[in-house]
Amino acid sequence: MKKRFFPLRVVFAFFCFCSLFVLTSCDDEEEAPRIYLDDDFYWALTDATSEPEDAENLKFEHLDNMGYKNLMDLVGIDGKYIWLKAEFELIPELKNDDLSMVIPYLHYADILYLNGKYIDDYGVMGESPDDPLNQEAGYIAHLFDFPELYLNQDGVNTVLIKVQCLGHATITDGVFIGSRQDGWRTSDNMTFWRSRFYTFFEGAMLLCGLFFLMLYFIYKNEVSYLRFGILNILTALFFSIFFITDLPWAGFHGGVPFFYYVKFAKCICFFAMAFVFSLFICSYIGKKLKPYETAIQYASFIISTLLVIQAPDYLWLVKMTLVLIPISCFGLFFSIGYAVVALKKEDKENKAKAKVLLCAVCFLLVVMGIDIIIKGTFRNIKMPFISIFGWTGVIIIFFVYFCIQYSRMAGRLEYLNQGLEKEIKLQTQQLTDANGRLEHDREIAIKDMKMASIVQNKFFHAPTEKLKNWDFSVRYEPLSIVSGDLFNFYHEEDALHGVSLFDASGHGVAASLVTMLAENIIQQTYNELWESGESVSGILKLINGRFIEAKGEIDNYLTGILLSMKENDDGSCTVTMANAGHPYPLFFSVQDGEAVEMLPSADMPYTGPVGLAGFTVDYSEMSFPMKKGDILFLYTDGITEMMNREKVSFGIDPIKKILEKYHTSSAEEIAKKLMEKMEAFIKDTPRIDDVSVIILKRV
């Protein structure tokens, strides 16, 4: 609950700080002998070329008012020239010493003479109101040192001040002549509080601006940080106009001419502040501008800026002030309206932001109102522009708000990090325990799979003895420990009368169990019906029915090839083949010298896989002779669908070429060449299926 009042304490401290400075600036630290001239000033209209001796012939009138814009009220704002005259006699306490004269505020530019002798000048007084060399004296107090030799110790002393009355021409009360030490001290004190004091604000704004720009580069999605940073930098540039007379790169010091610097810092920077503040409000309250609303924002800034850029002279800027300010703030009025609308919406976060924003704006308006009363009603220009404090207060309010938000976010992240660390430790421990259990289960599963592999090898293996008139080779390579492929050789002693090669759908343990179930059915059915003279297609059809009945709810099915062999008197062998949706074998004929696929003819019935319930299938069969040197190549799709890095399948063409090239070699050598070719093709690409190959060569 204490954190809720943190912003209020900061704002209160800021008010106290500003009030302390304001009150201090109004307090005279010590009494000193002085000659006050507030009631002794007279004025007379003159021209740009007038000299002190010309003033003797002018008719002077008493200057009744010593306050803000008093000279402007007399002669207007068009840059006319007047002489101010004051006469005084020295009091005993100030005789026989160097003295100083202090004018708290004098605008626009002036030259002072004492008893006809030039003393000093402030600002640059051109030959005409539109002279580009014109430069205002600024907001500093005017200090004129009177040497003892220039003073009439016992007679009347005459002060003549030539003033260019351009814009809000003013000479304030509080003009006095005193000791050199008193004049310097008082002048420095006034100059600090009305001019150089703003350098502190400028430094703070620059640091704040750079800080939020860096935050934006870290959090790119927070556009408010970017706009707030730019707003602070623009404010710092705007503040520089209050101590322009001290800037070494502007005005009569050299570098940027005074008029152009006023255009940029006092006008364009102000317009840019209103523009960026307007956009900041929109991003701050989450307002997404429509195209025409964006156009309004940019138009108010661009129009006012273009008008200032084409301004011919300082006087034009003075006359157009009341027009330029509303134009430049036009988009800002809309943005403040968006904030008012946001108060009525249900979004609590944006509603809270809108309250902070409107409180800051109300604070600024109140301070500006007080400043207008002080400068307008009471004609007091000697006090600092407290509107600057109001604007600085707005900046501080948002700065504090962002700091609180950032602090909350950092605290939340710290909390989440701590919670996350604990959660990670807990999850790590749970994962470790689960991994231990999984490792234990995996070891058991591996043992089971190894046992299943041993059982499979007992079921599926090539004959160990030689077969009459046949040379054969088998490659049986599971994807994992167990395989979904199954094969068998049916023979009596060395007489081969049948071969089967099947491929169960799926992989792993489930497929391997299906193969053992299927092999038992296939072997038993084949041996029963072969002796009775049943056709190969009939045997395969019966296998299909028995397998569907035996597997029950199991979804797996089989594709496969079933062969029967019959020896002929001429030494050849008639091979009868039935295909159940399996890749077609390759047959190499010595007589033709090429390897071809054993494709069915168009009149053969549809051939489907084994084990699909609800489908009526008729397995077609085909017979062909095999003579000495002929080769029959049986395979599962694991070898032809093997892919390399480029996702290109191995296919059957490389197999054909190997059969044709090495047909004179033994079946084992052919199998070896084939596997080498396949390994060179896929390289380190992982296999995706079981590989089974049977090569039958007639010898």
XYZ file of C-alpha atoms in Angstrom:
699
model
C 0.000 0.000 0.000
C 2.918 2.368 0.653
C 4.087 2.196 -2.931
C 0.820 3.728 -4.088
C 1.771 7.099 -2.535
C 5.290 7.183 -3.930
C 4.408 9.368 -6.969
C 2.567 11.885 -4.804
C 5.578 12.248 -2.512
C 7.855 12.823 -5.480
C 5.550 15.460 -7.000
C 5.200 17.181 -3.614
C 8.977 17.266 -3.189
C 9.301 18.770 -6.659
C 6.844 21.565 -5.773
C 8.730 22.315 -2.578
C 12.011 22.387 -4.484
C 10.667 24.845 -7.082
C 8.997 27.009 -4.447
C 12.267 27.217 -2.548
C 14.062 28.547 -5.611
C 11.316 31.028 -6.423
C 11.185 32.398 -2.884
C 14.939 32.546 -2.668
C 15.122 34.560 -5.883
C 12.800 37.179 -4.409
C 14.698 37.623 -1.164
C 17.360 40.296 -0.658
C 20.148 38.813 1.378
C 21.543 42.131 2.756
C 20.844 45.823 2.792
C 23.175 48.149 0.825
C 23.071 51.859 -0.040
C 21.210 52.347 -3.320
C 19.702 55.063 -5.463
C 16.429 53.833 -6.979
C 15.398 55.412 -10.284
C 11.958 53.864 -10.864
C 10.153 57.232 -10.611
C 12.847 59.229 -12.404
C 12.559 57.852 -15.955
C 11.369 59.966 -18.880
C 10.995 58.942 -22.478
C 11.067 60.471 -25.948
C 10.600 59.011 -29.432
C 13.688 59.031 -31.705
C 15.148 57.133 -34.678
C 17.846 54.536 -35.401
C 20.602 57.093 -36.091
C 20.015 59.214 -33.008
C 23.034 59.988 -30.772
C 23.159 61.230 -27.134
C 23.623 64.839 -28.207
C 20.441 64.565 -30.287
C 18.499 63.631 -27.169
C 19.084 67.098 -25.704
C 16.677 68.575 -28.254
C 13.872 66.084 -27.611
C 10.828 66.656 -25.469
C 10.728 63.980 -22.780
C 7.635 62.735 -21.012
C 7.505 61.027 -17.669
C 7.393 57.229 -17.784
C 4.465 56.519 -15.531
C 4.529 52.722 -15.623
C 7.498 50.508 -14.827
C 6.235 47.045 -15.699
C 5.990 44.337 -18.324
C 5.230 45.653 -21.876
C 5.185 49.273 -20.686
C 7.291 50.531 -23.607
C 5.251 48.469 -26.044
C 2.124 50.178 -24.729
C 3.708 53.566 -25.552
C 5.109 53.007 -29.065
C 3.803 49.595 -30.247
C 5.678 46.498 -31.353
C 7.029 47.667 -34.713
C 10.603 48.318 -33.603
C 10.553 52.074 -32.974
C 13.431 53.748 -31.140
C 13.115 55.768 -27.920
C 15.393 57.483 -25.464
C 14.970 56.826 -21.761
C 16.368 59.513 -19.517
C 17.010 59.501 -15.780
C 18.906 61.986 -13.595
C 20.322 61.383 -10.143
C 22.666 62.844 -7.537
C 25.026 60.703 -5.538
C 24.312 60.058 -1.900
C 27.231 60.352 0.521
C 27.565 56.571 0.915
C 28.222 56.130 -2.831
C 30.572 59.047 -3.509
C 34.194 58.622 -4.603
C 33.757 54.999 -5.705
C 33.084 52.926 -8.811
C 29.371 52.210 -9.033
C 27.044 49.956 -10.997
C 23.558 50.378 -12.365
C 21.220 47.366 -12.463
C 18.111 47.100 -14.638
C 16.309 43.827 -13.768
C 14.784 43.470 -17.242
C 15.028 45.538 -20.412
C 13.749 44.437 -23.811
C 14.407 44.411 -26.815
C 17.922 45.913 -27.225
C 19.560 48.910 -25.592
C 22.628 51.159 -25.403
C 23.407 53.150 -22.227
C 25.305 56.426 -21.869
C 26.355 58.142 -18.626
C 26.883 61.882 -18.861
C 27.272 61.509 -22.638
C 29.847 58.708 -22.379
C 29.173 55.197 -23.749
C 28.960 52.574 -21.020
C 27.620 49.299 -22.459
C 24.908 47.717 -24.586
C 22.756 44.571 -24.525
C 21.463 42.830 -27.596
C 22.146 44.057 -31.104
C 20.285 47.107 -32.352
C 19.981 47.053 -36.119
C 19.307 49.944 -38.434
C 15.686 48.924 -38.936
C 13.140 46.515 -37.428
C 13.707 44.010 -40.240
C 17.494 44.127 -40.025
C 18.721 40.464 -39.792
C 21.405 41.582 -37.320
C 18.823 42.464 -34.671
C 19.220 40.438 -31.485
C 17.265 40.695 -28.267
C 19.038 41.225 -24.975
C 17.600 38.046 -23.502
C 16.265 37.462 -20.032
C 19.381 38.452 -18.097
C 19.587 41.465 -15.800
C 21.411 44.441 -17.330
C 24.501 45.513 -15.444
C 26.251 48.794 -16.287
C 29.483 49.716 -14.531
C 29.957 53.464 -13.827
C 33.628 54.379 -13.339
C 34.320 57.016 -10.660
C 35.837 59.338 -13.277
C 32.548 59.386 -15.262
C 30.445 60.400 -12.272
C 29.699 63.923 -11.089
C 30.330 63.611 -7.386
C 28.445 66.780 -6.365
C 26.246 67.528 -9.343
C 23.516 65.911 -11.439
C 24.313 62.758 -13.416
C 22.351 61.959 -16.544
C 21.641 58.446 -17.798
C 20.464 58.066 -21.391
C 19.316 54.664 -22.678
C 18.489 54.182 -26.308
C 15.990 51.331 -26.665
C 14.768 49.518 -29.743
C 11.118 48.720 -28.971
C 10.692 45.559 -31.022
C 8.012 43.179 -29.795
C 7.162 43.233 -26.093
C 9.435 46.176 -25.231
C 9.806 46.542 -21.471
C 11.756 48.191 -18.695
C 10.838 46.906 -15.248
C 10.945 48.523 -11.860
C 13.719 47.871 -9.396
C 16.303 49.907 -11.326
C 18.985 51.122 -8.953
C 22.507 52.451 -8.702
C 24.714 51.016 -6.025
C 28.205 49.899 -5.201
C 30.084 47.765 -7.690
C 29.909 44.704 -5.419
C 26.198 45.183 -4.733
C 25.413 45.622 -8.434
C 27.376 42.572 -9.553
C 25.929 40.369 -6.821
C 22.353 41.454 -7.514
C 22.773 41.195 -11.282
C 24.259 37.720 -11.068
C 21.472 36.585 -8.775
C 18.738 37.900 -11.087
C 20.427 36.527 -14.207
C 20.789 33.101 -12.658
C 17.147 32.719 -11.665
C 15.724 34.129 -14.907
C 18.199 32.646 -17.388
C 21.010 30.337 -16.355
C 18.842 28.468 -13.901
C 17.219 26.673 -16.850
C 20.499 24.935 -17.690
C 19.751 22.510 -14.842
C 16.442 21.615 -16.448
C 18.110 21.273 -19.824
C 20.713 18.846 -18.484
C 18.040 16.808 -16.721
C 15.917 16.668 -19.886
C 18.854 15.583 -22.035
C 19.748 12.787 -19.616
C 16.106 11.714 -19.355
C 15.774 11.764 -23.150
C 18.895 9.652 -23.700
C 17.788 7.240 -20.984
C 14.418 6.588 -22.604
C 15.921 6.343 -26.068
C 18.174 3.579 -24.760
C 15.148 1.918 -23.178
C 13.412 2.017 -26.540
C 16.339 0.290 -28.243
C 15.983 -2.475 -25.639
C 12.167 -2.665 -25.774
C 11.423 -1.893 -29.437
C 7.693 -2.492 -29.016
C 7.371 0.371 -26.489
C 6.878 3.337 -28.849
C 6.011 5.487 -25.813
C 9.657 5.300 -24.698
C 10.848 6.628 -28.058
C 8.407 9.520 -28.113
C 9.013 10.389 -24.474
C 12.778 10.434 -25.080
C 12.417 12.709 -28.126
C 10.035 14.941 -26.153
C 12.681 15.456 -23.457
C 15.400 16.298 -25.987
C 13.123 18.816 -27.715
C 12.321 20.373 -24.339
C 16.034 20.763 -23.615
C 16.535 22.538 -26.948
C 13.558 24.787 -26.225
C 15.001 25.767 -22.823
C 18.211 26.944 -24.488
C 16.446 30.105 -25.689
C 16.419 31.383 -22.098
C 20.214 31.622 -21.996
C 20.951 32.270 -25.657
C 23.211 35.178 -24.748
C 25.578 32.658 -23.124
C 25.654 30.218 -26.043
C 28.975 30.458 -27.916
C 27.457 29.164 -31.171
C 24.447 31.478 -31.472
C 23.782 35.187 -31.905
C 26.525 37.805 -31.917
C 28.981 35.222 -30.531
C 29.064 33.706 -34.018
C 27.685 30.592 -35.637
C 23.884 30.489 -35.984
C 22.321 33.944 -36.416
C 19.969 34.941 -33.620
C 16.866 35.127 -35.821
C 17.356 31.613 -37.207
C 18.067 30.202 -33.772
C 14.836 31.752 -32.495
C 13.009 30.157 -35.408
C 14.405 26.748 -34.535
C 14.595 26.671 -30.725
C 11.742 28.955 -29.730
C 9.264 28.160 -32.501
C 9.902 24.893 -34.335
C 11.008 23.073 -31.178
C 7.837 24.228 -29.448
C 5.718 22.970 -32.365
C 7.643 19.685 -32.342
C 7.065 19.358 -28.591
C 3.313 19.728 -29.113
C 3.430 17.257 -32.022
C 5.495 14.594 -30.243
C 3.539 15.044 -27.000
C 0.350 14.500 -28.997
C 1.696 11.259 -30.513
C 3.029 10.230 -27.104
C -0.448 10.591 -25.607
C -1.907 8.325 -28.297
C 0.689 5.576 -27.819
C 0.535 5.981 -24.031
C -3.231 5.368 -23.844
C -3.147 2.740 -26.608
C -5.014 4.854 -29.161
C -4.533 3.656 -32.746
C -4.943 6.609 -35.034
C -6.968 6.351 -38.197
C -5.443 7.764 -41.409
C -7.355 11.053 -41.200
C -6.448 11.427 -37.506
C -2.785 10.883 -38.313
C -3.091 13.466 -41.085
C -4.438 16.009 -38.574
C -1.484 15.414 -36.240
C 1.089 15.876 -38.975
C -0.726 18.767 -40.633
C -0.802 20.898 -37.463
C 2.963 20.501 -37.062
C 3.913 20.878 -40.722
C 1.738 23.955 -41.374
C 2.994 25.875 -38.330
C 6.606 24.901 -39.099
C 6.390 25.988 -42.737
C 4.919 29.326 -41.677
C 7.843 29.920 -39.309
C 10.428 28.874 -41.883
C 9.185 31.487 -44.347
C 8.946 34.195 -41.653
C 10.845 37.299 -42.945
C 11.795 38.851 -39.605
C 11.412 38.769 -35.829
C 8.483 41.180 -35.886
C 6.489 38.782 -38.070
C 6.976 36.038 -35.467
C 5.747 38.362 -32.704
C 2.634 39.283 -34.645
C 1.829 35.680 -35.617
C 2.332 34.140 -32.160
C -1.365 33.970 -31.296
C -2.041 32.276 -34.645
C 0.888 29.829 -34.709
C 0.373 28.415 -31.209
C -3.248 27.223 -31.791
C -2.305 25.755 -35.185
C 0.627 23.812 -33.745
C -1.477 22.548 -30.812
C -4.472 21.564 -32.943
C -3.486 17.872 -33.046
C -2.682 17.998 -29.329
C -6.237 19.078 -28.539
C -7.500 15.971 -30.340
C -5.119 13.703 -28.398
C -6.269 15.144 -25.079
C -9.811 14.473 -26.253
C -8.863 10.827 -26.906
C -7.634 10.635 -23.304
C -10.963 11.976 -22.039
C -12.793 9.339 -24.106
C -10.494 6.642 -22.710
C -11.842 7.401 -19.211
C -15.232 6.043 -20.275
C -13.917 2.771 -21.675
C -13.763 -0.519 -19.794
C -10.034 -1.105 -20.317
C -8.757 -0.587 -16.757
C -5.108 -0.187 -17.707
C -5.699 2.506 -20.342
C -8.262 4.127 -18.090
C -5.657 4.446 -15.325
C -3.137 5.840 -17.814
C -5.683 8.385 -19.020
C -6.216 9.563 -15.424
C -2.475 10.093 -14.934
C -2.262 11.946 -18.232
C -5.211 14.242 -17.567
C -3.938 15.005 -14.066
C -0.589 16.023 -15.563
C -2.302 18.170 -18.229
C -4.533 19.833 -15.635
C -1.481 20.573 -13.511
C 0.206 22.183 -16.537
C -2.873 24.263 -17.349
C -3.144 25.501 -13.764
C 0.521 26.523 -13.672
C 0.231 28.196 -17.083
C -2.839 30.060 -15.844
C -0.913 31.320 -12.829
C 1.941 32.380 -15.092
C -0.466 34.264 -17.374
C -1.913 36.081 -14.366
C 1.541 37.017 -13.096
C 2.824 38.215 -16.475
C -0.434 39.563 -17.887
C -2.432 40.942 -14.985
C 0.338 41.939 -12.585
C 2.855 42.744 -15.354
C 5.651 40.985 -13.471
C 8.378 39.723 -15.773
C 11.091 39.552 -13.123
C 9.918 36.216 -11.764
C 10.925 33.027 -13.634
C 8.493 31.599 -16.173
C 6.739 29.112 -13.943
C 5.081 27.553 -16.998
C 8.467 25.949 -17.508
C 8.121 24.417 -14.053
C 4.654 23.213 -15.039
C 5.926 21.541 -18.179
C 8.877 20.098 -16.274
C 6.398 18.822 -13.714
C 4.494 17.013 -16.485
C 7.742 15.424 -17.655
C 8.576 14.393 -14.091
C 5.114 12.899 -13.543
C 5.521 10.675 -16.593
C 9.114 9.923 -15.712
C 8.056 8.777 -12.246
C 5.180 6.795 -13.764
C 7.492 5.005 -16.181
C 9.992 4.361 -13.397
C 7.260 2.836 -11.234
C 6.042 0.728 -14.155
C 9.581 -0.369 -14.916
C 10.179 -1.128 -11.243
C 7.001 -3.205 -11.091
C 7.952 -5.007 -14.266
C 11.450 -5.663 -12.939
C 9.986 -6.895 -9.654
C 7.546 -9.088 -11.501
C 10.329 -10.501 -13.654
C 12.431 -11.142 -10.558
C 9.496 -12.908 -8.940
C 8.861 -14.919 -12.085
C 12.557 -15.753 -12.379
C 12.636 -17.006 -8.804
C 9.429 -18.942 -9.338
C 10.705 -20.204 -12.658
C 13.953 -21.304 -11.073
C 12.058 -23.252 -8.444
C 9.733 -24.674 -11.071
C 12.695 -25.652 -13.253
C 14.325 -27.416 -10.323
C 11.070 -29.230 -9.558
C 10.470 -30.129 -13.188
C 14.104 -31.187 -13.575
C 13.785 -33.492 -10.612
C 10.528 -34.878 -11.946
C 12.062 -35.346 -15.375
C 15.076 -37.024 -13.802
C 12.809 -39.405 -11.929
C 10.693 -39.986 -15.029
C 13.832 -40.467 -17.105
C 15.041 -43.046 -14.614
C 11.759 -44.897 -14.899
C 11.796 -44.587 -18.668
C 15.372 -45.822 -18.791
C 14.378 -48.803 -16.697
C 11.375 -49.439 -18.929
C 13.572 -48.971 -22.004
C 16.049 -51.531 -20.773
C 13.208 -53.966 -20.227
C 11.774 -53.133 -23.662
C 15.171 -53.655 -25.285
C 15.521 -57.008 -23.578
C 12.052 -57.926 -24.786
C 12.861 -56.766 -28.322
C 16.104 -58.703 -28.302
C 14.180 -61.742 -27.215
C 11.629 -61.076 -29.996
C 14.528 -60.734 -32.437
C 15.924 -64.077 -31.347
C 12.494 -65.621 -31.849
C 12.196 -63.973 -35.290
C 15.598 -65.298 -36.315
C 14.443 -68.758 -35.313
C 11.392 -68.308 -37.510
C 12.948 -66.462 -40.444
C 16.248 -67.729 -41.767
C 17.600 -69.026 -45.008
C 18.326 -72.738 -45.306
C 21.712 -73.690 -43.999
C 22.189 -76.477 -46.564
C 22.541 -76.117 -50.300
C 19.463 -76.520 -52.448
C 19.517 -78.612 -55.592
C 19.751 -76.535 -58.795
C 19.521 -73.294 -56.797
C 22.000 -70.652 -55.630
C 20.406 -68.201 -53.214
C 21.264 -65.285 -50.938
C 19.203 -63.458 -48.330
C 19.586 -59.980 -46.775
C 17.331 -59.468 -43.807
C 18.057 -56.094 -42.097
C 15.454 -54.756 -39.606
C 15.052 -50.973 -39.121
C 15.285 -51.572 -35.367
C 16.022 -54.687 -33.362
C 12.955 -56.465 -34.688
C 11.499 -56.431 -38.192
C 8.117 -56.213 -39.859
C 9.301 -58.387 -42.788
C 9.015 -62.186 -42.900
C 10.200 -64.828 -45.355
C 10.510 -68.579 -45.616
C 11.926 -71.317 -47.844
C 9.741 -74.428 -48.200
C 11.812 -77.482 -49.083
C 12.242 -81.186 -48.441
C 15.891 -81.854 -47.818
C 17.626 -80.201 -50.786
C 14.516 -79.949 -53.018
C 13.035 -76.418 -53.013
C 9.326 -76.270 -53.736
C 8.318 -72.822 -52.430
C 9.380 -69.369 -51.196
C 7.449 -66.599 -49.430
C 8.290 -62.950 -48.709
C 5.826 -60.736 -46.802
C 5.907 -57.221 -45.346
C 3.677 -56.305 -42.369
C 2.355 -52.760 -42.106
C 3.954 -50.635 -39.399
C 7.267 -50.999 -37.594
C 8.657 -52.105 -34.265
C 7.389 -54.643 -31.790
C 3.742 -54.581 -32.969
C 4.728 -55.372 -36.554
C 7.187 -58.063 -35.417
C 4.489 -59.816 -33.385
C 2.191 -59.721 -36.398
C 4.921 -61.337 -38.538
C 5.255 -64.274 -36.140
C 1.489 -64.769 -36.095
C 1.381 -64.504 -39.879
C 4.364 -66.823 -40.454
C 2.741 -69.603 -38.467
C -0.438 -69.291 -40.568
C 1.454 -68.980 -43.884
C 3.747 -71.949 -43.279
C 0.982 -74.234 -41.981
C -1.430 -73.324 -44.802
C 1.195 -73.680 -47.537
C 2.408 -77.077 -46.320
C -1.176 -78.385 -46.006
C -2.405 -77.275 -49.432
C 0.769 -77.708 -51.490
C 0.731 -81.455 -51.047
C -2.913 -81.536 -52.189
C -2.050 -79.706 -55.422
C -3.880 -76.450 -54.557
C -2.976 -73.433 -56.681
C -0.735 -70.750 -55.256
C -3.504 -68.165 -55.550
C -5.873 -70.502 -53.690
C -3.314 -70.986 -50.922
C -2.885 -67.215 -50.640
C -6.640 -66.689 -50.476
C -6.964 -69.195 -47.637
C -4.052 -67.518 -45.830
C -5.945 -64.221 -46.080
C -9.049 -65.665 -44.458
C -7.175 -67.422 -41.674
C -5.057 -64.329 -40.933
C -8.111 -62.027 -40.713
C -9.752 -64.440 -38.286
C -6.609 -64.918 -36.195
C -5.608 -61.259 -35.785
C -9.072 -60.105 -34.653
C -9.085 -56.367 -33.878
C -5.463 -55.838 -34.932
C -5.254 -53.292 -37.755
C -2.051 -54.553 -39.367
C -2.116 -56.168 -42.799
C 0.438 -57.865 -45.059
C 1.706 -57.465 -48.584
C 3.642 -60.377 -50.005
C 4.750 -62.807 -52.681
C 4.144 -66.574 -52.590
C 6.083 -68.835 -54.973
C 5.924 -72.532 -55.821
C 8.592 -74.367 -57.884
C 8.192 -77.441 -60.063
C 11.200 -79.173 -61.587
C 11.020 -80.044 -65.312
C 12.631 -82.935 -67.113
C 14.788 -80.606 -69.270
C 16.522 -79.179 -66.179
C 14.457 -76.022 -66.065
C 11.978 -75.052 -63.343
C 8.452 -73.696 -63.622
C 7.836 -70.956 -61.087
C 4.260 -70.023 -60.182
C 3.810 -66.714 -58.383
C 0.883 -65.098 -56.563
C 1.190 -61.435 -55.547
C -0.709 -59.828 -52.645
C -0.121 -56.093 -53.253
C 3.652 -56.503 -53.028
C 6.376 -54.846 -55.166
C 6.781 -56.873 -58.360
C 9.892 -59.102 -58.470
C 12.663 -58.595 -61.006
C 13.526 -61.429 -63.373
C 16.790 -61.664 -65.257
C 16.771 -63.953 -68.262
C 20.096 -65.162 -69.617
C 18.495 -65.617 -73.005
C 17.248 -61.956 -73.165
C 20.186 -60.462 -71.254
C 18.077 -57.980 -69.281
C 16.221 -57.667 -65.987
C 12.479 -56.853 -66.098
C 9.636 -56.437 -63.598
C 7.206 -59.360 -63.405
C 4.087 -57.301 -64.102
C 0.620 -58.891 -64.299
C -1.347 -58.863 -67.562
C -4.400 -56.657 -67.997
C -6.876 -59.586 -67.763
C -5.700 -60.691 -64.326
C -8.031 -59.935 -61.372
C -7.333 -57.206 -58.824
C -4.731 -58.188 -56.265
C -4.909 -56.711 -52.757
C -3.025 -57.165 -49.474
C -3.597 -59.910 -46.940
C -5.552 -59.126 -43.790
C -8.046 -56.436 -44.819
C -11.440 -57.525 -43.551
C -14.537 -56.600 -45.535
C -12.856 -56.773 -48.960
C -13.249 -59.584 -51.462
C -9.947 -60.234 -53.213
C -8.852 -62.720 -55.865
C -5.127 -63.212 -56.063
C -3.860 -63.531 -59.596
C -1.065 -65.933 -60.366
C 1.430 -66.217 -63.161
C 3.885 -68.960 -64.197
C 7.201 -68.674 -65.984
C 10.187 -70.951 -66.576
C 13.615 -70.426 -65.051
C 16.597 -71.858 -66.875
C 20.183 -72.170 -65.879
C 21.645 -68.703 -65.157
C 18.283 -67.003 -64.749
C 17.838 -64.864 -61.621
C 14.692 -64.002 -59.645
C 14.995 -61.004 -57.340
C 12.431 -60.656 -54.492
C 12.429 -57.582 -52.221
C 10.387 -55.417 -49.861
C 9.837 -51.706 -50.565
C 12.342 -50.768 -47.834
C 15.177 -50.904 -50.370
C 13.571 -49.139 -53.344
C 12.117 -46.338 -51.200
C 15.406 -45.625 -49.404
C 16.257 -41.894 -49.819
C 19.487 -39.912 -49.871
C 20.112 -36.335 -48.670
C 18.423 -34.893 -51.751
C 15.250 -36.889 -50.998
C 15.779 -39.054 -54.114
C 14.628 -42.673 -53.868
C 17.000 -45.563 -54.650
C 14.425 -47.127 -57.007
C 14.711 -50.354 -59.079
C 16.979 -49.139 -61.889
C 20.220 -49.618 -59.888
C 19.032 -53.152 -59.012
C 18.416 -53.961 -62.684
C 21.872 -52.727 -63.642
C 23.553 -54.838 -60.941
C 21.638 -57.959 -62.009
C 22.585 -57.387 -65.631
C 26.228 -56.556 -64.871
C 26.945 -59.270 -62.319
C 24.564 -62.031 -63.498
C 27.507 -64.428 -63.879
C 28.451 -63.940 -60.233
C 27.083 -65.955 -57.350
C 23.889 -64.905 -55.592
C 25.917 -63.880 -52.516
C 28.239 -61.677 -54.579
C 25.278 -60.062 -56.292
C 23.695 -59.346 -52.901
C 26.976 -57.883 -51.639
C 27.309 -55.566 -54.652
C 23.700 -54.477 -54.223
C 24.107 -53.546 -50.550
C 27.334 -51.661 -51.273
C 25.546 -49.701 -53.994
C 22.703 -48.868 -51.645
C 25.036 -47.754 -48.820
C 26.992 -45.511 -51.213
C 23.712 -43.973 -52.399
C 22.211 -43.111 -49.004
C 25.557 -42.414 -47.235
C 24.719 -41.205 -43.705
C 20.982 -40.712 -44.340
C 18.940 -42.659 -41.759
C 16.913 -45.608 -43.041
C 13.148 -45.411 -42.814
C 12.061 -49.046 -43.273
C 13.106 -52.676 -42.954
C 15.135 -54.095 -45.833
C 14.630 -57.679 -47.022
C 16.077 -59.158 -50.229
C 15.972 -62.715 -51.615
C 18.058 -63.590 -54.681
C 17.251 -66.939 -56.375
C 19.614 -68.013 -59.149
C 19.047 -71.146 -61.216
C 22.206 -73.259 -61.536
